mmCIF file of C-alpha atoms and ligand atoms in Angstrom:
data_model
loop_
_atom_site.group_PDB
_atom_site.id
_atom_site.type_symbol
_atom_site.label_atom_id
_atom_site.label_comp_id
_atom_site.label_asym_id
_atom_site.label_seq_id
_atom_site.Cartn_x
_atom_site.Cartn_y
_atom_site.Cartn_z
ATOM 1 C CA MET A 13 -9.158 4.223 -10.383
ATOM 2 C CA ASN A 14 -9.889 5.340 -6.829
ATOM 3 C CA THR A 15 -12.108 8.419 -7.276
ATOM 4 C CA GLU A 16 -12.396 8.868 -3.526
ATOM 5 C CA LEU A 17 -8.622 9.254 -3.233
ATOM 6 C CA ILE A 18 -8.516 11.560 -6.248
ATOM 7 C CA ASN A 19 -11.086 13.787 -4.554
ATOM 8 C CA ARG A 20 -9.144 13.650 -1.333
ATOM 9 C CA VAL A 21 -5.889 14.891 -2.886
ATOM 10 C CA LYS A 22 -7.832 17.558 -4.820
ATOM 11 C CA ASN A 23 -9.600 18.799 -1.700
ATOM 12 C CA THR A 24 -6.457 18.773 0.416
ATOM 13 C CA PHE A 25 -4.666 20.652 -2.353
ATOM 14 C CA GLN A 26 -7.436 23.270 -2.295
ATOM 15 C CA GLU A 27 -7.136 23.615 1.497
ATOM 16 C CA LYS A 28 -3.354 23.873 1.587
ATOM 17 C CA PHE A 29 -2.558 25.833 -1.553
ATOM 18 C CA GLY A 30 -5.875 27.391 -2.633
ATOM 19 C CA GLY A 31 -7.278 26.801 -6.111
ATOM 20 C CA THR A 32 -7.549 23.540 -7.996
ATOM 21 C CA PRO A 33 -4.447 21.553 -8.933
ATOM 22 C CA ALA A 34 -3.286 21.865 -12.540
ATOM 23 C CA HIS A 35 -2.671 18.111 -12.836
ATOM 24 C CA ILE A 36 -3.279 14.755 -11.212
ATOM 25 C CA ALA A 37 -1.076 11.733 -11.790
ATOM 26 C CA ARG A 38 -1.306 8.159 -10.586
ATOM 27 C CA ALA A 39 1.407 5.544 -10.174
ATOM 28 C CA PRO A 40 0.538 1.969 -9.178
ATOM 29 C CA GLY A 41 2.027 -0.518 -6.768
ATOM 30 C CA ARG A 42 2.915 -3.943 -8.089
ATOM 31 C CA VAL A 43 2.703 -7.605 -7.334
ATOM 32 C CA ASN A 44 5.137 -10.227 -8.530
ATOM 33 C CA LEU A 45 3.718 -13.542 -9.746
ATOM 34 C CA LEU A 46 6.993 -15.412 -10.258
ATOM 35 C CA GLY A 47 10.730 -14.783 -10.090
ATOM 36 C CA GLU A 48 11.225 -13.789 -6.453
ATOM 37 C CA HIS A 49 14.577 -12.571 -5.152
ATOM 38 C CA VAL A 50 16.075 -12.967 -8.605
ATOM 39 C CA ASP A 51 16.028 -9.375 -9.864
ATOM 40 C CA TYR A 52 19.387 -8.681 -8.229
ATOM 41 C CA ASN A 53 20.719 -11.923 -9.723
ATOM 42 C CA ASP A 54 20.037 -10.843 -13.330
ATOM 43 C CA GLY A 55 17.053 -13.197 -13.516
ATOM 44 C CA PHE A 56 13.539 -12.910 -14.955
ATOM 45 C CA VAL A 57 10.596 -11.509 -13.034
ATOM 46 C CA LEU A 58 6.899 -11.597 -13.816
ATOM 47 C CA PRO A 59 5.164 -8.705 -12.053
ATOM 48 C CA ALA A 60 2.010 -6.763 -12.820
ATOM 49 C CA ALA A 61 1.118 -3.218 -11.874
ATOM 50 C CA ILE A 62 -1.989 -3.379 -9.678
ATOM 51 C CA ASP A 63 -5.090 -1.228 -9.422
ATOM 52 C CA ARG A 64 -3.871 0.375 -6.193
ATOM 53 C CA ALA A 65 -1.813 3.496 -6.604
ATOM 54 C CA THR A 66 -0.394 6.749 -5.311
ATOM 55 C CA TYR A 67 -2.322 9.779 -6.567
ATOM 56 C CA ILE A 68 -0.631 13.170 -6.701
ATOM 57 C CA ALA A 69 -2.325 16.536 -7.291
ATOM 58 C CA PHE A 70 0.138 19.218 -8.320
ATOM 59 C CA SER A 71 0.697 22.664 -9.827
ATOM 60 C CA PRO A 72 3.818 24.581 -10.767
ATOM 61 C CA ASP A 73 5.072 26.963 -8.064
ATOM 62 C CA ASN A 74 7.008 29.270 -10.402
ATOM 63 C CA SER A 75 10.049 29.133 -8.138
ATOM 64 C CA ASP A 76 12.521 26.343 -7.444
ATOM 65 C CA GLN A 77 10.891 25.517 -4.125
ATOM 66 C CA THR A 78 8.791 22.351 -3.922
ATOM 67 C CA THR A 79 6.189 22.100 -1.184
ATOM 68 C CA LEU A 80 4.810 18.638 -0.467
ATOM 69 C CA VAL A 81 1.946 17.358 1.588
ATOM 70 C CA ALA A 82 1.783 13.643 2.348
ATOM 71 C CA ALA A 83 -1.947 13.488 3.062
ATOM 72 C CA ASP A 84 -1.746 9.977 4.532
ATOM 73 C CA PHE A 85 0.635 11.260 7.218
ATOM 74 C CA ASN A 86 -0.861 14.738 7.428
ATOM 75 C CA GLN A 87 2.659 16.120 7.160
ATOM 76 C CA GLY A 88 4.403 18.546 4.868
ATOM 77 C CA ALA A 89 7.931 19.228 3.661
ATOM 78 C CA SER A 90 9.608 21.849 1.581
ATOM 79 C CA LEU A 91 12.667 21.287 -0.569
ATOM 80 C CA SER A 92 14.689 22.740 -3.398
ATOM 81 C CA PRO A 93 17.672 21.585 -5.474
ATOM 82 C CA GLN A 94 19.949 23.438 -3.012
ATOM 83 C CA THR A 95 18.669 21.555 0.065
ATOM 84 C CA ILE A 96 18.804 18.094 -1.532
ATOM 85 C CA PRO A 97 22.448 17.171 -0.779
ATOM 86 C CA SER A 98 22.070 17.917 2.939
ATOM 87 C CA LYS A 99 18.693 16.110 3.237
ATOM 88 C CA THR A 100 17.179 19.169 4.851
ATOM 89 C CA GLN A 101 14.142 21.325 4.266
ATOM 90 C CA THR A 102 14.338 24.880 3.020
ATOM 91 C CA ASP A 103 14.234 26.083 6.663
ATOM 92 C CA GLY A 104 17.277 23.951 7.488
ATOM 93 C CA SER A 105 15.435 21.288 9.526
ATOM 94 C CA PRO A 106 16.029 17.612 8.637
ATOM 95 C CA LEU A 107 13.836 15.955 6.001
ATOM 96 C CA ALA A 108 11.449 13.372 7.431
ATOM 97 C CA GLU A 109 12.026 9.784 6.287
ATOM 98 C CA TRP A 110 8.923 9.735 4.053
ATOM 99 C CA ALA A 111 10.173 12.871 2.256
ATOM 100 C CA HIS A 112 13.393 11.100 1.230
ATOM 101 C CA TYR A 113 11.432 9.357 -1.550
ATOM 102 C CA PRO A 114 10.334 12.499 -3.435
ATOM 103 C CA ALA A 115 13.604 14.229 -2.531
ATOM 104 C CA GLY A 116 15.493 11.226 -3.904
ATOM 105 C CA VAL A 117 13.621 11.549 -7.180
ATOM 106 C CA MET A 118 14.622 15.223 -7.344
ATOM 107 C CA TRP A 119 18.227 14.221 -6.641
ATOM 108 C CA ALA A 120 18.270 11.438 -9.275
ATOM 109 C CA LEU A 121 16.774 13.731 -11.906
ATOM 110 C CA SER A 122 19.393 16.378 -11.151
ATOM 111 C CA THR A 123 22.162 13.800 -11.711
ATOM 112 C CA GLY A 124 20.696 13.368 -15.214
ATOM 113 C CA GLN A 125 20.548 17.144 -15.783
ATOM 114 C CA LEU A 126 16.749 16.937 -15.851
ATOM 115 C CA ALA A 127 14.805 19.921 -14.527
ATOM 116 C CA THR A 128 12.793 19.627 -11.302
ATOM 117 C CA PRO A 129 10.925 22.925 -11.200
ATOM 118 C CA GLY A 130 9.197 23.928 -7.981
ATOM 119 C CA LEU A 131 5.787 22.418 -7.473
ATOM 120 C CA ASN A 132 3.040 22.358 -4.895
ATOM 121 C CA ALA A 133 1.862 18.806 -4.431
ATOM 122 C CA VAL A 134 -0.472 16.713 -2.323
ATOM 123 C CA TYR A 135 -0.301 12.933 -2.530
ATOM 124 C CA ALA A 136 -2.047 9.942 -1.004
ATOM 125 C CA SER A 137 -2.075 6.244 -1.731
ATOM 126 C CA ASP A 138 -4.110 3.091 -1.358
ATOM 127 C CA VAL A 139 -1.036 0.867 -1.732
ATOM 128 C CA PRO A 140 -0.469 -0.565 1.748
ATOM 129 C CA ARG A 141 2.913 0.506 3.094
ATOM 130 C CA GLY A 142 5.665 -1.944 3.842
ATOM 131 C CA SER A 143 3.701 -5.018 2.816
ATOM 132 C CA GLY A 144 5.598 -5.961 -0.324
ATOM 133 C CA LEU A 145 3.407 -4.167 -2.882
ATOM 134 C CA SER A 146 5.937 -1.388 -3.466
ATOM 135 C CA SER A 147 4.284 1.666 -2.054
ATOM 136 C CA SER A 148 7.724 3.314 -2.206
ATOM 137 C CA ALA A 149 8.105 2.807 -5.959
ATOM 138 C CA SER A 150 4.579 4.093 -6.515
ATOM 139 C CA VAL A 151 5.448 7.315 -4.654
ATOM 140 C CA GLU A 152 8.656 7.693 -6.663
ATOM 141 C CA MET A 153 6.974 7.111 -10.003
ATOM 142 C CA ALA A 154 4.188 9.566 -9.147
ATOM 143 C CA PHE A 155 6.818 12.264 -8.600
ATOM 144 C CA MET A 156 8.584 11.250 -11.800
ATOM 145 C CA ILE A 157 5.372 11.967 -13.714
ATOM 146 C CA ALA A 158 4.904 15.275 -11.863
ATOM 147 C CA TRP A 159 8.378 16.566 -12.690
ATOM 148 C CA GLN A 160 8.241 15.228 -16.215
ATOM 149 C CA THR A 161 4.959 17.081 -16.729
ATOM 150 C CA LEU A 162 6.384 20.404 -15.526
ATOM 151 C CA GLY A 163 10.084 20.002 -16.322
ATOM 152 C CA GLY A 164 9.969 20.227 -20.114
ATOM 153 C CA TRP A 165 11.616 16.850 -20.608
ATOM 154 C CA MET A 166 10.317 13.407 -21.493
ATOM 155 C CA LEU A 167 11.874 10.005 -20.851
ATOM 156 C CA PRO A 168 10.738 6.506 -21.795
ATOM 157 C CA PRO A 169 9.143 4.732 -18.791
ATOM 158 C CA MET A 170 12.104 2.368 -18.307
ATOM 159 C CA GLN A 171 14.490 5.342 -18.040
ATOM 160 C CA ARG A 172 12.249 6.911 -15.409
ATOM 161 C CA ALA A 173 12.204 3.596 -13.571
ATOM 162 C CA LEU A 174 16.011 3.394 -13.588
ATOM 163 C CA LEU A 175 16.319 6.914 -12.186
ATOM 164 C CA ALA A 176 13.790 6.129 -9.458
ATOM 165 C CA GLN A 177 15.726 2.982 -8.573
ATOM 166 C CA LYS A 178 18.851 5.129 -8.356
ATOM 167 C CA ALA A 179 16.973 7.448 -5.985
ATOM 168 C CA GLU A 180 15.954 4.556 -3.758
ATOM 169 C CA ASN A 181 19.422 2.932 -3.833
ATOM 170 C CA HIS A 182 21.567 5.986 -3.324
ATOM 171 C CA TYR A 183 19.407 8.687 -1.734
ATOM 172 C CA VAL A 184 16.940 6.734 0.404
ATOM 173 C CA GLY A 185 19.560 4.028 0.948
ATOM 174 C CA VAL A 186 17.484 0.930 0.143
ATOM 175 C CA ASN A 187 19.265 -1.651 -1.941
ATOM 176 C CA CYS A 188 16.308 -2.634 -4.192
ATOM 177 C CA GLY A 189 16.461 -4.161 -7.657
ATOM 178 C CA ILE A 190 14.735 -2.668 -10.719
ATOM 179 C CA MET A 191 11.503 -4.687 -10.619
ATOM 180 C CA ASP A 192 9.405 -2.372 -8.418
ATOM 181 C CA GLN A 193 9.978 0.839 -10.327
ATOM 182 C CA PHE A 194 9.818 -0.999 -13.655
ATOM 183 C CA ALA A 195 6.394 -2.472 -12.943
ATOM 184 C CA SER A 196 5.005 0.804 -11.639
ATOM 185 C CA ALA A 197 6.339 2.644 -14.701
ATOM 186 C CA CYS A 198 5.559 0.101 -17.427
ATOM 187 C CA GLY A 199 2.354 -1.635 -16.291
ATOM 188 C CA VAL A 200 -0.164 -2.633 -18.950
ATOM 189 C CA GLU A 201 -3.850 -3.303 -18.374
ATOM 190 C CA ASN A 202 -4.678 -7.023 -18.006
ATOM 191 C CA LYS A 203 -1.105 -8.092 -18.768
ATOM 192 C CA LEU A 204 1.726 -9.585 -16.814
ATOM 193 C CA LEU A 205 5.147 -8.099 -17.522
ATOM 194 C CA LEU A 206 8.067 -10.396 -18.194
ATOM 195 C CA LEU A 207 11.306 -8.540 -17.519
ATOM 196 C CA ASP A 208 14.820 -9.756 -18.164
ATOM 197 C CA CYS A 209 16.618 -7.982 -15.324
ATOM 198 C CA ARG A 210 19.946 -8.214 -17.148
ATOM 199 C CA SER A 211 19.134 -6.781 -20.576
ATOM 200 C CA LEU A 212 16.073 -4.856 -19.308
ATOM 201 C CA GLU A 213 14.186 -6.190 -22.308
ATOM 202 C CA TRP A 214 10.576 -6.865 -21.473
ATOM 203 C CA LYS A 215 7.340 -8.039 -23.004
ATOM 204 C CA THR A 216 3.766 -8.430 -21.932
ATOM 205 C CA ILE A 217 1.973 -11.718 -21.404
ATOM 206 C CA PRO A 218 -1.821 -11.695 -21.410
ATOM 207 C CA LEU A 219 -3.482 -12.937 -18.265
ATOM 208 C CA PRO A 220 -6.572 -15.032 -19.115
ATOM 209 C CA GLU A 221 -9.727 -13.065 -18.406
ATOM 210 C CA ASP A 222 -11.244 -15.730 -16.224
ATOM 211 C CA LEU A 223 -8.460 -15.354 -13.637
ATOM 212 C CA SER A 224 -8.126 -12.962 -10.719
ATOM 213 C CA ILE A 225 -4.998 -11.934 -8.894
ATOM 214 C CA VAL A 226 -5.834 -12.049 -5.212
ATOM 215 C CA ILE A 227 -3.454 -10.433 -2.751
ATOM 216 C CA ALA A 228 -3.663 -11.402 0.908
ATOM 217 C CA ASP A 229 -1.964 -9.223 3.490
ATOM 218 C CA THR A 230 -0.976 -11.216 6.582
ATOM 219 C CA LYS A 231 -0.799 -7.932 8.537
ATOM 220 C CA VAL A 232 2.464 -9.174 9.962
ATOM 221 C CA ARG A 233 5.588 -7.070 9.477
ATOM 222 C CA ARG A 234 8.894 -8.348 10.729
ATOM 223 C CA ALA A 235 11.593 -5.893 11.756
ATOM 224 C CA LEU A 236 15.215 -6.180 10.540
ATOM 225 C CA THR A 237 14.178 -7.244 7.055
ATOM 226 C CA SER A 238 16.676 -4.965 5.302
ATOM 227 C CA GLY A 239 19.541 -6.638 7.183
ATOM 228 C CA GLU A 240 18.279 -10.064 6.126
ATOM 229 C CA TYR A 241 17.825 -8.845 2.554
ATOM 230 C CA ASN A 242 21.426 -7.655 2.434
ATOM 231 C CA LYS A 243 22.593 -11.012 3.818
ATOM 232 C CA ARG A 244 20.724 -12.842 1.032
ATOM 233 C CA ARG A 245 22.370 -10.639 -1.572
ATOM 234 C CA ALA A 246 25.778 -11.246 -0.019
ATOM 235 C CA ALA A 247 25.189 -15.031 -0.078
ATOM 236 C CA CYS A 248 24.367 -14.865 -3.792
ATOM 237 C CA GLU A 249 27.560 -12.914 -4.460
ATOM 238 C CA ALA A 250 29.593 -15.378 -2.409
ATOM 239 C CA ALA A 251 28.125 -18.251 -4.440
ATOM 240 C CA VAL A 252 29.110 -16.576 -7.714
ATOM 241 C CA GLN A 253 32.671 -15.987 -6.489
ATOM 242 C CA SER A 254 33.038 -19.590 -5.462
ATOM 243 C CA LEU A 255 31.379 -21.091 -8.562
ATOM 244 C CA LYS A 256 33.611 -18.945 -10.772
ATOM 245 C CA GLU A 257 36.520 -21.234 -9.970
ATOM 246 C CA ASP A 258 34.822 -23.923 -12.075
ATOM 247 C CA LEU A 259 32.696 -21.696 -14.291
ATOM 248 C CA PRO A 260 34.972 -18.732 -15.075
ATOM 249 C CA ASP A 261 32.524 -17.123 -17.504
ATOM 250 C CA ILE A 262 29.655 -16.573 -15.081
ATOM 251 C CA GLN A 263 28.762 -13.028 -14.044
ATOM 252 C CA SER A 264 25.825 -13.881 -11.797
ATOM 253 C CA LEU A 265 23.671 -16.842 -10.758
ATOM 254 C CA ARG A 266 21.656 -16.233 -13.929
ATOM 255 C CA ASP A 267 24.521 -17.838 -15.832
ATOM 256 C CA VAL A 268 24.500 -21.068 -13.818
ATOM 257 C CA SER A 269 22.362 -23.919 -15.161
ATOM 258 C CA VAL A 270 20.524 -26.223 -12.773
ATOM 259 C CA GLU A 271 22.739 -29.050 -14.054
ATOM 260 C CA ASP A 272 26.007 -27.214 -13.325
ATOM 261 C CA PHE A 273 24.673 -26.127 -9.982
ATOM 262 C CA ASN A 274 23.792 -29.672 -8.951
ATOM 263 C CA ARG A 275 27.287 -30.778 -9.917
ATOM 264 C CA LEU A 276 29.069 -28.005 -7.996
ATOM 265 C CA ALA A 277 26.764 -27.181 -5.072
ATOM 266 C CA GLY A 278 28.681 -29.482 -2.735
ATOM 267 C CA LYS A 279 31.640 -27.144 -2.610
ATOM 268 C CA LEU A 280 29.576 -24.235 -1.294
ATOM 269 C CA PRO A 281 29.003 -23.632 2.405
ATOM 270 C CA GLN A 282 25.594 -25.078 3.295
ATOM 271 C CA VAL A 283 23.720 -21.809 3.767
ATOM 272 C CA VAL A 284 25.207 -20.250 0.621
ATOM 273 C CA SER A 285 24.269 -23.375 -1.300
ATOM 274 C CA LYS A 286 20.633 -23.183 -0.159
ATOM 275 C CA ARG A 287 20.315 -19.516 -1.087
ATOM 276 C CA ALA A 288 21.933 -20.043 -4.487
ATOM 277 C CA ARG A 289 19.809 -23.117 -5.221
ATOM 278 C CA HIS A 290 16.665 -21.059 -4.732
ATOM 279 C CA VAL A 291 17.901 -18.475 -7.222
ATOM 280 C CA VAL A 292 19.080 -20.951 -9.864
ATOM 281 C CA GLU A 293 15.865 -22.999 -9.701
ATOM 282 C CA GLU A 294 13.625 -19.931 -9.514
ATOM 283 C CA ILE A 295 15.206 -18.523 -12.659
ATOM 284 C CA GLU A 296 14.553 -21.886 -14.331
ATOM 285 C CA ARG A 297 10.897 -21.734 -13.209
ATOM 286 C CA SER A 298 10.457 -18.217 -14.513
ATOM 287 C CA LYS A 299 11.884 -19.254 -17.877
ATOM 288 C CA GLN A 300 9.116 -21.857 -18.151
ATOM 289 C CA ALA A 301 6.389 -19.381 -17.262
ATOM 290 C CA GLU A 302 6.049 -17.659 -20.615
ATOM 291 C CA ALA A 303 5.332 -20.815 -22.635
ATOM 292 C CA LEU A 304 2.918 -22.109 -20.004
ATOM 293 C CA LEU A 305 0.930 -18.885 -19.891
ATOM 294 C CA GLU A 306 0.905 -18.539 -23.679
ATOM 295 C CA ALA A 307 -0.442 -22.090 -23.898
ATOM 296 C CA GLY A 308 -3.074 -21.326 -21.259
ATOM 297 C CA ASN A 309 -1.610 -23.965 -18.956
ATOM 298 C CA ILE A 310 -2.591 -22.155 -15.767
ATOM 299 C CA GLN A 311 -2.581 -25.365 -13.773
ATOM 300 C CA HIS A 312 1.127 -25.888 -14.354
ATOM 301 C CA PHE A 313 1.939 -22.204 -13.924
ATOM 302 C CA GLY A 314 0.159 -22.302 -10.556
ATOM 303 C CA GLU A 315 2.261 -25.289 -9.552
ATOM 304 C CA LEU A 316 5.382 -23.222 -10.248
ATOM 305 C CA MET A 317 4.023 -20.547 -7.905
ATOM 306 C CA ASN A 318 3.515 -23.204 -5.220
ATOM 307 C CA GLU A 319 7.040 -24.541 -5.758
ATOM 308 C CA CYS A 320 8.357 -21.009 -5.503
ATOM 309 C CA HIS A 321 6.807 -20.665 -2.059
ATOM 310 C CA VAL A 322 8.383 -23.881 -0.802
ATOM 311 C CA SER A 323 11.733 -22.693 -2.091
ATOM 312 C CA LEU A 324 11.413 -19.254 -0.459
ATOM 313 C CA ARG A 325 10.406 -20.965 2.775
ATOM 314 C CA ASP A 326 12.972 -23.765 2.944
ATOM 315 C CA LEU A 327 15.942 -22.615 0.858
ATOM 316 C CA TYR A 328 15.899 -18.820 0.855
ATOM 317 C CA GLU A 329 14.306 -18.765 4.325
ATOM 318 C CA VAL A 330 12.420 -15.507 3.922
ATOM 319 C CA SER A 331 8.960 -16.752 4.916
ATOM 320 C CA CYS A 332 7.351 -16.648 8.367
ATOM 321 C CA PRO A 333 4.669 -18.767 10.069
ATOM 322 C CA GLU A 334 1.818 -16.419 9.106
ATOM 323 C CA LEU A 335 2.794 -16.399 5.412
ATOM 324 C CA ASP A 336 3.004 -20.190 5.485
ATOM 325 C CA VAL A 337 -0.465 -20.443 7.046
ATOM 326 C CA MET A 338 -1.930 -18.039 4.478
ATOM 327 C CA VAL A 339 -0.422 -20.044 1.612
ATOM 328 C CA ARG A 340 -1.463 -23.416 3.012
ATOM 329 C CA ILE A 341 -5.076 -22.342 3.449
ATOM 330 C CA ALA A 342 -5.195 -20.730 -0.002
ATOM 331 C CA GLN A 343 -3.859 -23.839 -1.698
ATOM 332 C CA SER A 344 -6.609 -25.928 -0.083
ATOM 333 C CA LEU A 345 -9.422 -23.710 -1.382
ATOM 334 C CA GLU A 346 -11.431 -24.235 -4.526
ATOM 335 C CA GLY A 347 -10.478 -22.168 -7.558
ATOM 336 C CA CYS A 348 -6.906 -21.512 -6.412
ATOM 337 C CA TYR A 349 -4.261 -22.364 -9.030
ATOM 338 C CA GLY A 350 -1.243 -21.177 -7.084
ATOM 339 C CA ALA A 351 -0.299 -19.275 -3.943
ATOM 340 C CA ARG A 352 2.964 -17.979 -2.566
ATOM 341 C CA LEU A 353 4.523 -15.198 -0.570
ATOM 342 C CA THR A 354 5.342 -12.175 -2.684
ATOM 343 C CA GLY A 355 7.866 -9.384 -2.205
ATOM 344 C CA ALA A 356 10.893 -9.554 0.035
ATOM 345 C CA GLY A 357 9.204 -11.788 2.639
ATOM 346 C CA PHE A 358 9.249 -11.874 6.462
ATOM 347 C CA GLY A 359 5.595 -10.879 6.534
ATOM 348 C CA GLY A 360 3.622 -8.789 4.103
ATOM 349 C CA CYS A 361 1.495 -10.351 1.392
ATOM 350 C CA THR A 362 0.821 -13.523 -0.506
ATOM 351 C CA VAL A 363 -0.223 -13.576 -4.158
ATOM 352 C CA ASN A 364 -2.832 -16.030 -5.370
ATOM 353 C CA LEU A 365 -3.997 -16.903 -8.844
ATOM 354 C CA VAL A 366 -7.694 -17.722 -8.588
ATOM 355 C CA ALA A 367 -10.542 -18.531 -10.982
ATOM 356 C CA ARG A 368 -12.455 -15.254 -11.325
ATOM 357 C CA GLU A 369 -15.819 -16.885 -10.558
ATOM 358 C CA GLN A 370 -14.507 -18.173 -7.271
ATOM 359 C CA ALA A 371 -12.422 -15.176 -6.223
ATOM 360 C CA GLU A 372 -15.046 -13.679 -3.911
ATOM 361 C CA GLN A 373 -15.747 -16.946 -2.095
ATOM 362 C CA PHE A 374 -12.022 -17.716 -2.003
ATOM 363 C CA SER A 375 -11.265 -14.359 -0.372
ATOM 364 C CA GLN A 376 -13.923 -14.771 2.286
ATOM 365 C CA SER A 377 -12.897 -18.303 3.197
ATOM 366 C CA LEU A 378 -9.216 -17.373 3.237
ATOM 367 C CA ALA A 379 -9.807 -14.387 5.521
ATOM 368 C CA LYS A 380 -11.946 -16.386 7.905
ATOM 369 C CA SER A 381 -9.642 -19.392 8.236
ATOM 370 C CA TYR A 382 -6.509 -17.239 8.496
ATOM 371 C CA GLU A 383 -7.994 -15.173 11.293
ATOM 372 C CA THR A 384 -9.146 -18.266 13.150
ATOM 373 C CA GLU A 385 -5.678 -19.797 12.964
ATOM 374 C CA THR A 386 -3.492 -16.775 13.635
ATOM 375 C CA GLY A 387 -5.671 -14.209 15.388
ATOM 376 C CA TYR A 388 -4.738 -11.563 12.804
ATOM 377 C CA ALA A 389 -7.485 -10.004 10.689
ATOM 378 C CA PRO A 390 -6.023 -10.084 7.173
ATOM 379 C CA GLU A 391 -6.705 -7.683 4.333
ATOM 380 C CA ILE A 392 -7.612 -9.329 1.018
ATOM 381 C CA TYR A 393 -7.600 -7.471 -2.299
ATOM 382 C CA ILE A 394 -9.014 -8.883 -5.487
ATOM 383 C CA THR A 395 -6.928 -6.968 -7.973
ATOM 384 C CA ARG A 396 -6.115 -6.891 -11.654
ATOM 385 C CA ALA A 397 -3.180 -5.921 -13.807
ATOM 386 C CA SER A 398 -3.338 -2.192 -14.487
ATOM 387 C CA THR A 399 -1.733 0.621 -16.453
ATOM 388 C CA GLY A 400 1.588 2.044 -15.296
ATOM 389 C CA ALA A 401 2.293 5.554 -13.996
ATOM 390 C CA GLU A 402 0.369 8.173 -15.954
ATOM 391 C CA LEU A 403 -0.922 11.709 -16.006
ATOM 392 C CA LEU A 404 -4.690 11.573 -15.643
ATOM 393 C CA LYS A 405 -6.974 13.453 -17.981
ATOM 394 C CA LEU A 406 -8.887 15.892 -15.836
HETATM 395 P P1 ADP B 4 6.946 -1.048 0.282
HETATM 396 O O1 ADP B 4 7.146 -2.522 0.216
HETATM 397 O O2 ADP B 4 5.523 -0.699 0.511
HETATM 398 O O3 ADP B 4 7.567 -0.330 -0.862
HETATM 399 P P2 ADP B 4 9.003 0.344 1.716
HETATM 400 O O4 ADP B 4 9.521 0.199 3.084
HETATM 401 O O5 ADP B 4 9.933 0.122 0.580
HETATM 402 O O6 ADP B 4 7.719 -0.582 1.609
HETATM 403 O O7 ADP B 4 8.425 1.818 1.522
HETATM 404 C C1 ADP B 4 7.532 2.362 2.457
HETATM 405 C C2 ADP B 4 7.885 3.816 2.654
HETATM 406 O O8 ADP B 4 7.532 4.572 1.471
HETATM 407 C C3 ADP B 4 7.079 4.474 3.763
HETATM 408 O O9 ADP B 4 7.690 4.265 5.030
HETATM 409 C C4 ADP B 4 7.086 5.933 3.347
HETATM 410 O O10 ADP B 4 8.307 6.546 3.715
HETATM 411 C C5 ADP B 4 7.021 5.844 1.826
HETATM 412 N N1 ADP B 4 5.592 5.883 1.448
HETATM 413 C C6 ADP B 4 4.841 4.860 1.018
HETATM 414 N N2 ADP B 4 3.559 5.221 0.839
HETATM 415 C C7 ADP B 4 3.485 6.520 1.176
HETATM 416 C C8 ADP B 4 2.427 7.470 1.236
HETATM 417 N N3 ADP B 4 1.168 7.128 0.929
HETATM 418 N N4 ADP B 4 2.716 8.730 1.636
HETATM 419 C C9 ADP B 4 3.986 9.068 1.955
HETATM 420 N N5 ADP B 4 5.025 8.216 1.928
HETATM 421 C C10 ADP B 4 4.788 6.960 1.560
HETATM 422 MG MG1 MG B 5 9.634 -0.459 -1.396
#
């Protein structure tokens, strides 16, 4: 819990709206340990909600007008159900890009006939933006909690996650899978979450107490990533279409075994084959994860993380030199079981599984060597699996 941020949203609320907020909610970012770029292929993912979050202070407005302050941008916006379709504010001016996330949540809730009464809200976050830790989902899930609290309705966390994904897909216009919103909504303290992206069934897997999740932000952000992301999705779809000629029952790459893939890969165009191989093998890796973690075989699980990085680098081609440097250094340090890029790629963060006793030393050495090699000062967070989006007790 970041009490400094909680105080900040409270104080800003006081300044902007007068009085203390009726409620404060928090919704975490997430990090994915295994199963990368498979959520949109019906695969399995293994994320955890992290102890970095968006905090929102809010009160009912007793009208249908919602007034927002994004404290991190020092900007405000005002919206209502009437202004949502035109993506404008109540004064007719266009909604800023950042406001599309809360507005999208309002839109998605309205498509489900769920009330979004007017609220006054101030929010701020310690999830770094655009670095693969899902700051966008954390904003969406924070607003889900706010409207659920005041709207007189209640949905299970997975249903809230699905509506937030709908907001991001169709209102914001980002073609994300379900993992981000799921992890932010359903996080459990000290547990990894194993989600079947097809059935949406999920379970928790305990993370041994003597391990730390260390996130290392390369501080590099590549442009054009959404275009590349869409190309990867298209390649996966092309592979399914082509493989269907021999495997008529498949719906997605989830249904293709490694054995069948090896037999048929030759008929795919080379690039499509590389992309699809990553997905098929990554789904196989993530299937092994549960038994390994249950058995406490962290060594082997870490090796799967390392293999995942090689596959993202060489087959899916979503890494970049700085991510590769960060991973290489991490893997050479004491106490590190596994390291790989996490999130969509092309910059952003790596995730590392590290012996808790060594996490501090690991982080310092990693930061130092990375900066020496690349010239970028990285940001390293020693984090832990945390609770999902929630209303805080004041
Ligand atoms: P990420 O990987 O962090 O989710 P995205 O590009 O999907 O990156 O989402 C980042 C966007 O989410 C920001 O550009 C902004 O519009 C919105 N956002 C994230 N954090 C905040 C915040 N603290 N305040 C306002 N908007 C935010
Ligand atoms: Mg996002």
